[in-house]
Coordinates of C-alpha atoms in Angstrom, one line a residue:
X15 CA 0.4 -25.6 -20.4
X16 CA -0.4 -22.0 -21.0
X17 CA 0.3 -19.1 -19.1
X18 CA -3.1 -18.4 -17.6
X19 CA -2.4 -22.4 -15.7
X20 CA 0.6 -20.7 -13.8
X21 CA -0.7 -17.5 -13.1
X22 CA -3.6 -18.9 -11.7
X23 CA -1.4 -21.7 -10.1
X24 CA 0.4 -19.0 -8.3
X25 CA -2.6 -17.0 -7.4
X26 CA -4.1 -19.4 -5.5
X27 CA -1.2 -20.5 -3.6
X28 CA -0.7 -17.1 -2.3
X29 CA -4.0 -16.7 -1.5
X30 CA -4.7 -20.0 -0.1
X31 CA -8.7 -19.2 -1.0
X32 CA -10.0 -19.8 -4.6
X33 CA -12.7 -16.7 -4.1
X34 CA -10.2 -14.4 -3.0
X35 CA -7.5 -15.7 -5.8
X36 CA -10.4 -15.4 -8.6
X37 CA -11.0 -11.8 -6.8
X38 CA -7.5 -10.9 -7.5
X39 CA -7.4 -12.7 -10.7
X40 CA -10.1 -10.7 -11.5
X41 CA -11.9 -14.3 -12.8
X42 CA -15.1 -16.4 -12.2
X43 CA -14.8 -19.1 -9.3
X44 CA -15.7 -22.1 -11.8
X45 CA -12.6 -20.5 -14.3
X46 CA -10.0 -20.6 -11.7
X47 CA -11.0 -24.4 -10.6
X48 CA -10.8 -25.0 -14.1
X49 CA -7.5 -23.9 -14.4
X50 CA -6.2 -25.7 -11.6
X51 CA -7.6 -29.0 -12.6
X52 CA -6.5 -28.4 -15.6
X53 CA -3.3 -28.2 -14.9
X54 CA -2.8 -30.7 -11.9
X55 CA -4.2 -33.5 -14.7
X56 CA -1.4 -32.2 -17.1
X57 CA 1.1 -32.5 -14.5
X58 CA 0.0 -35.5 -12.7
X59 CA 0.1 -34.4 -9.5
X60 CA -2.1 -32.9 -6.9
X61 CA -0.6 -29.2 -6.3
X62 CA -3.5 -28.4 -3.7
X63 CA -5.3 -30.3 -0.9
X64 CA -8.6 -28.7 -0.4
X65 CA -9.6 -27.8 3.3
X66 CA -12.6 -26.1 4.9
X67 CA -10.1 -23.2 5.7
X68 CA -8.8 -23.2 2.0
X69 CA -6.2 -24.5 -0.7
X70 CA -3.2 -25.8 1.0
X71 CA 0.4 -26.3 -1.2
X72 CA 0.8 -30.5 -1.5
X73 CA 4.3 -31.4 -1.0
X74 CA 4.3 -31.3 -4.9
X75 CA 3.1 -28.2 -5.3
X76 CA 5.4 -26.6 -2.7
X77 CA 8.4 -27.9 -5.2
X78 CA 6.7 -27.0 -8.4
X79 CA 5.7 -23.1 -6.9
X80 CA 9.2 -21.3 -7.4
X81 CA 9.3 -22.5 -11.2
X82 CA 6.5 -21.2 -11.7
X83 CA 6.8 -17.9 -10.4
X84 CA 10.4 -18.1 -12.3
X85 CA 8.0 -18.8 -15.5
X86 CA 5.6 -15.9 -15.0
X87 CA 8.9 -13.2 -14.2
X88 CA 10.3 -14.9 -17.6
X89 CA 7.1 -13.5 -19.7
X90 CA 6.8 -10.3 -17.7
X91 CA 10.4 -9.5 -18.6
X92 CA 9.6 -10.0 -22.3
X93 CA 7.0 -8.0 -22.0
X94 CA 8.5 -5.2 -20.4
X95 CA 11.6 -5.7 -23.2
X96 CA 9.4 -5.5 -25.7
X97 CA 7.6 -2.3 -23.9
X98 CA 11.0 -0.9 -23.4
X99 CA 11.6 -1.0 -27.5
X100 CA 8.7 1.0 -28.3
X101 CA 9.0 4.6 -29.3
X102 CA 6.1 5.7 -27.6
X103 CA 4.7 4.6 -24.2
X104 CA 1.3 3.9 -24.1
X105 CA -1.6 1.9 -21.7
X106 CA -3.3 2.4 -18.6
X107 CA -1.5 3.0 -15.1
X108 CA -3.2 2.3 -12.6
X109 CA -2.1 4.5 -9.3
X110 CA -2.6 3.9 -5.7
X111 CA -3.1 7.4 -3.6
X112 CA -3.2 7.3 -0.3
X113 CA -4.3 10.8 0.8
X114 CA -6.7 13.3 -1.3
X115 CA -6.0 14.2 -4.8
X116 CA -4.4 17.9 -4.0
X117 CA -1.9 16.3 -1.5
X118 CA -0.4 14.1 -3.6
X119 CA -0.3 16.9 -6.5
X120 CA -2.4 14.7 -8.8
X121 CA -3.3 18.1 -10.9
X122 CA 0.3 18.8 -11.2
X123 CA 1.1 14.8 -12.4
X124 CA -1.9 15.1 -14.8
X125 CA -0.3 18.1 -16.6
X126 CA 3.1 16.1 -16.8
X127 CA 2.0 13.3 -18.1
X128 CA -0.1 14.6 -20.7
X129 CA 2.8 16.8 -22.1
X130 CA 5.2 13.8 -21.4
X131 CA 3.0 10.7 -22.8
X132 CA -0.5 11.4 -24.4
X133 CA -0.9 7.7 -24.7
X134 CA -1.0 6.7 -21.2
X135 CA -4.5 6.7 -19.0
X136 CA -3.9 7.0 -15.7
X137 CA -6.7 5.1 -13.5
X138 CA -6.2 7.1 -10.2
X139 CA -7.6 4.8 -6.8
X140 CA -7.8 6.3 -3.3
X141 CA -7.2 3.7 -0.6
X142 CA -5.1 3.1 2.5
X143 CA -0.8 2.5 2.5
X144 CA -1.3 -1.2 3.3
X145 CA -3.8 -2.0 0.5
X146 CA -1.9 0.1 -1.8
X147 CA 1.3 -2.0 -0.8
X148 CA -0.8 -5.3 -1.3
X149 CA -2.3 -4.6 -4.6
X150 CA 1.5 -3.6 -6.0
X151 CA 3.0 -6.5 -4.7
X152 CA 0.1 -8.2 -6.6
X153 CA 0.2 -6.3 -9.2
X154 CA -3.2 -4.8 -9.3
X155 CA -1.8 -1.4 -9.4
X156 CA 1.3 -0.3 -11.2
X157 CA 2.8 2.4 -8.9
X158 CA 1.7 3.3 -5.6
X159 CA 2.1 6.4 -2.6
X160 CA 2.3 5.3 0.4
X161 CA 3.9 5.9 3.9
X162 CA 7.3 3.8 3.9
X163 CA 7.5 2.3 7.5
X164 CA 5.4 -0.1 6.8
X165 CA 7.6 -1.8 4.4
X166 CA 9.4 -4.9 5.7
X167 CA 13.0 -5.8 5.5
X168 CA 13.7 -7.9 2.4
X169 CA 11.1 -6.4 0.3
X170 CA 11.1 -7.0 -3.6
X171 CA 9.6 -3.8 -4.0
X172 CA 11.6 -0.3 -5.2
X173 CA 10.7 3.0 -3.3
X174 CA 11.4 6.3 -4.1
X175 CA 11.3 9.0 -1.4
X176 CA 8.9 12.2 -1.8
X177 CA 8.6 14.1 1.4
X178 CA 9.1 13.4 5.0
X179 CA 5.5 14.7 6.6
X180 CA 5.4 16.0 10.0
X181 CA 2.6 14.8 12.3
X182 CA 0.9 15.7 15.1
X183 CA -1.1 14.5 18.6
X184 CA -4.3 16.1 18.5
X185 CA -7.0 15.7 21.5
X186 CA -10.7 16.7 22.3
X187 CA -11.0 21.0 22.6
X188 CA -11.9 20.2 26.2
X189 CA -9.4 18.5 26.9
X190 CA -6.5 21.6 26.1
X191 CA -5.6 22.1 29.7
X192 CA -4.4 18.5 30.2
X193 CA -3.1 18.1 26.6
X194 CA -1.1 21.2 25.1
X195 CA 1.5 21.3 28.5
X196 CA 1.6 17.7 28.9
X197 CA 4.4 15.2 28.9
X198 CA 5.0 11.9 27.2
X199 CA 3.6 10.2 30.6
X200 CA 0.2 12.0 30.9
X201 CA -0.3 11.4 27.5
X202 CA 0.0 8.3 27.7
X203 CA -2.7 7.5 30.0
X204 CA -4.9 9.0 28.5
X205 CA -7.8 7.4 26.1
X206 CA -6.1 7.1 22.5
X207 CA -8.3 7.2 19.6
X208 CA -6.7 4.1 17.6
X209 CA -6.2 3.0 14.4
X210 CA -7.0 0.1 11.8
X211 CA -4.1 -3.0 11.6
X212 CA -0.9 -2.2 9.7
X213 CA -1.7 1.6 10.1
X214 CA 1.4 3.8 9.3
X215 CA 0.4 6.2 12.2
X216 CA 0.4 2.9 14.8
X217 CA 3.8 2.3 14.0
X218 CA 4.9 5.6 13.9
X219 CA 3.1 6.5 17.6
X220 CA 3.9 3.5 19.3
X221 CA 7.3 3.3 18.5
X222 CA 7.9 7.0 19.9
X223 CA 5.9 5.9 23.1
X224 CA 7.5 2.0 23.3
X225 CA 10.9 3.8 23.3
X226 CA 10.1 5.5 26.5
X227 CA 8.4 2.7 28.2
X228 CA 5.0 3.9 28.3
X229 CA 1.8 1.6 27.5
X230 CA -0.9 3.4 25.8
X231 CA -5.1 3.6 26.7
X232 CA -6.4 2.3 23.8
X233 CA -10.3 2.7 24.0
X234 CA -12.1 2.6 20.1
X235 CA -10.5 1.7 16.8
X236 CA -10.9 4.4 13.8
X237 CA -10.4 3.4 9.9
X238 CA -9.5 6.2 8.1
X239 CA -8.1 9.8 8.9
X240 CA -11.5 11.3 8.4
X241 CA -13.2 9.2 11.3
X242 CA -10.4 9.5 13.8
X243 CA -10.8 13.6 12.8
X244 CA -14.7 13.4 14.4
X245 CA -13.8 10.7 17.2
X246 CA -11.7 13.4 18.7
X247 CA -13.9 16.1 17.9
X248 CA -16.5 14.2 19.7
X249 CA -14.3 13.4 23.0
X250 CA -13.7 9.9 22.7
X251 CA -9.5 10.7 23.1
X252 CA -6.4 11.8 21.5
X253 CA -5.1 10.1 18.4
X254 CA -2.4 11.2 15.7
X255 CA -2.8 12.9 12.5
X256 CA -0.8 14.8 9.9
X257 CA 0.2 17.8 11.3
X258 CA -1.4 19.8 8.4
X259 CA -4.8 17.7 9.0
X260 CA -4.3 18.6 12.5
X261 CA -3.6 22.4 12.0
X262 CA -7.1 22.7 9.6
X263 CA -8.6 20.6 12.8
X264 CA -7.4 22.8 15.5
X265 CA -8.8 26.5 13.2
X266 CA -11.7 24.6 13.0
X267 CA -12.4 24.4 16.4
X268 CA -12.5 20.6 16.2
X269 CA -9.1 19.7 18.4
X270 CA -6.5 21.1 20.6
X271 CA -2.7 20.3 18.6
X272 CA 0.5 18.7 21.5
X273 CA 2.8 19.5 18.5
X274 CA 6.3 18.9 20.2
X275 CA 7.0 15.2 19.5
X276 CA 8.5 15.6 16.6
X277 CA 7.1 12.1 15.1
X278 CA 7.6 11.8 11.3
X279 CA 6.0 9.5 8.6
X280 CA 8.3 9.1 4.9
X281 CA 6.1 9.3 2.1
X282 CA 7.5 7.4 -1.1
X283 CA 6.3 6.3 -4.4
X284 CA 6.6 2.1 -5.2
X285 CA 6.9 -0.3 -7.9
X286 CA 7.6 -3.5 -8.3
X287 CA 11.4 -4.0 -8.9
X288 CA 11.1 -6.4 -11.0
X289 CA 8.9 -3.7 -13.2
X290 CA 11.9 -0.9 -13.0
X291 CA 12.3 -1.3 -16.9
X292 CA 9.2 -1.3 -17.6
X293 CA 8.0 2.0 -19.8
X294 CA 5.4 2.7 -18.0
X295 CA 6.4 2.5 -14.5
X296 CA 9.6 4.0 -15.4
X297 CA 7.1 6.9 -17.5
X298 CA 4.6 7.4 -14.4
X299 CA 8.5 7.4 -12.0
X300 CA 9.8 10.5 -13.8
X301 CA 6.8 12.6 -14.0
X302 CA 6.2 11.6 -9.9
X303 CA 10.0 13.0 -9.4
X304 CA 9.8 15.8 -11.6
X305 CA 6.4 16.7 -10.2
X306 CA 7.9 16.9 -6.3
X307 CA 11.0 18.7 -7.3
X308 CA 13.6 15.7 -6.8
X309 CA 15.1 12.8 -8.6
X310 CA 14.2 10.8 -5.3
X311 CA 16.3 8.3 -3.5
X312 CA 15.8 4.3 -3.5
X313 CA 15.5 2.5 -0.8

């Protein structure tokens, strides 16, 4: 049995799809099928039944799963031992960002880390909180930034706070009269501008709404910052921003700002916590804190 069995073994049981577990896996179809055959004919028993929806755990592959996980976290932990007792720190970190480069002082963590640890080559990849939560979890990036509410209880991830950001409602130009003077109530019955699944911002603006018992007027769906920006700007409805997106917005032209809600979103950096040890994250984790001017808080 080698290790590639039970990485693939695990792979596909969270994925419950061999294309999207040889996607992750970063693998050809026929190599992870391989793998899994391979390894059901050394262990005797069937660890998948094959569905048109997918891979499905047997019974026996459902008992067999948490050992194998416990294998995998075995090698990663003598791999991150044996990273820890090197002198020098070196390999690629892979970082998810979730807002442009200046915001998340990339320039600044550039300079640090090239004082700090010449070896290490950071792989920098723009992409959304969720997906950046995914591929750490998965370990397809090494450290992440992302907003924090989305984070569920029970997490086996470590986070490290940054900066609470301030946010902001922002609405068609036209629309000031009925939108810079307005309460929670007219607000909400107006069209809303809103926003892809798992979205920070959802959470964020329908909690502060759902506390007051208001409903919102959901009329189109935006996925990114960028296109909810020109949905407003185009009079399709209001929809919530970062307040310093929504103040470049507003001297524009593009928006009018309702800037007394005082909704919030907690920006943090994550790793795996199994990975806390690990040279690299722990490299990349001090040059983050020392970068934003804290030693940062877990959660």
């Amino acid at each position: 049995m080698e290790y590639y069995h039970l990485r693939t073994f695990v792979a596909v049981a969270e994925e419950e799809h061999l294309t999207r577990a040889a996607e992750r896996l970063s693998a050809s179809l026929p190599a992870v099928s391989a793998h899994i055959r391979g390894l059901e004919d050394e262990l005797g028993v069937a660890l998948f039944s094959r569905t048109p929806r997918g891979m499905r755990l047997t019974a026996e592959g459902r008992a067999l799963l948490g050992e194998a996980r416990a294998a995998l976290q075995s090698v990663e932990a003598v791999r991150m031992r044996a990273g820890a007792l090197r002198q020098d720190v070196t390999g690629v970190a892979r970082i998810g960002l979730n807002n442009e480069a200046a915001r998340m002082r990339v320039a600044e963590l550039l300079t640090v880390m090239t004082r700090r640890h010449p070896g290490v080559e950071l792989h920098l990849v723009n992409s959304s909180s969720p997906r950046i939560l995914d591929n750490v979890r998965q370990g397809k990036l090494d450290v992440g930034f992302i907003y924090d509410n989305i984070i569920e209880p029970g997490h086996e991830l470590t986070a490290v706070a940054l900066e609470t950001v301030p946010m902001a409602v922002v609405g068609p130009t036209s629309w000031a009269d009925r939108v810079c003077g307005a309460g929670w109530d007219a607000l909400a019955g107006l069209p809303w501008v809103w926003f892809s699944e798992r979205c920070p911002f959802q959470y964020v603006l329908e909690a502060s709404f759902a506390c007051r018992g208001l409903p919102l007027n959901k009329v189109m769906v935006g996925d990114n910052d960028a296109t909810l920006r020109t949905l407003v700007a185009a009079g399709i409805g209001l929809t919530l921003l970062r307040r310093d997106d929504a103040l470049d917005a507003q001297a524009a032209g593009e928006v009018c700002l309702w800037d007394s809600g005082g909704m919030t979103l907690g920006l943090s950096l994550i790793h795996r916590r199994e990975r806390t040890a690990d040279r690299l994250v722990e490299a990349v984790s001090s040059a983050v804190a020392e970068v934003w001017g804290l030693p940062g808080r877990l959660r």
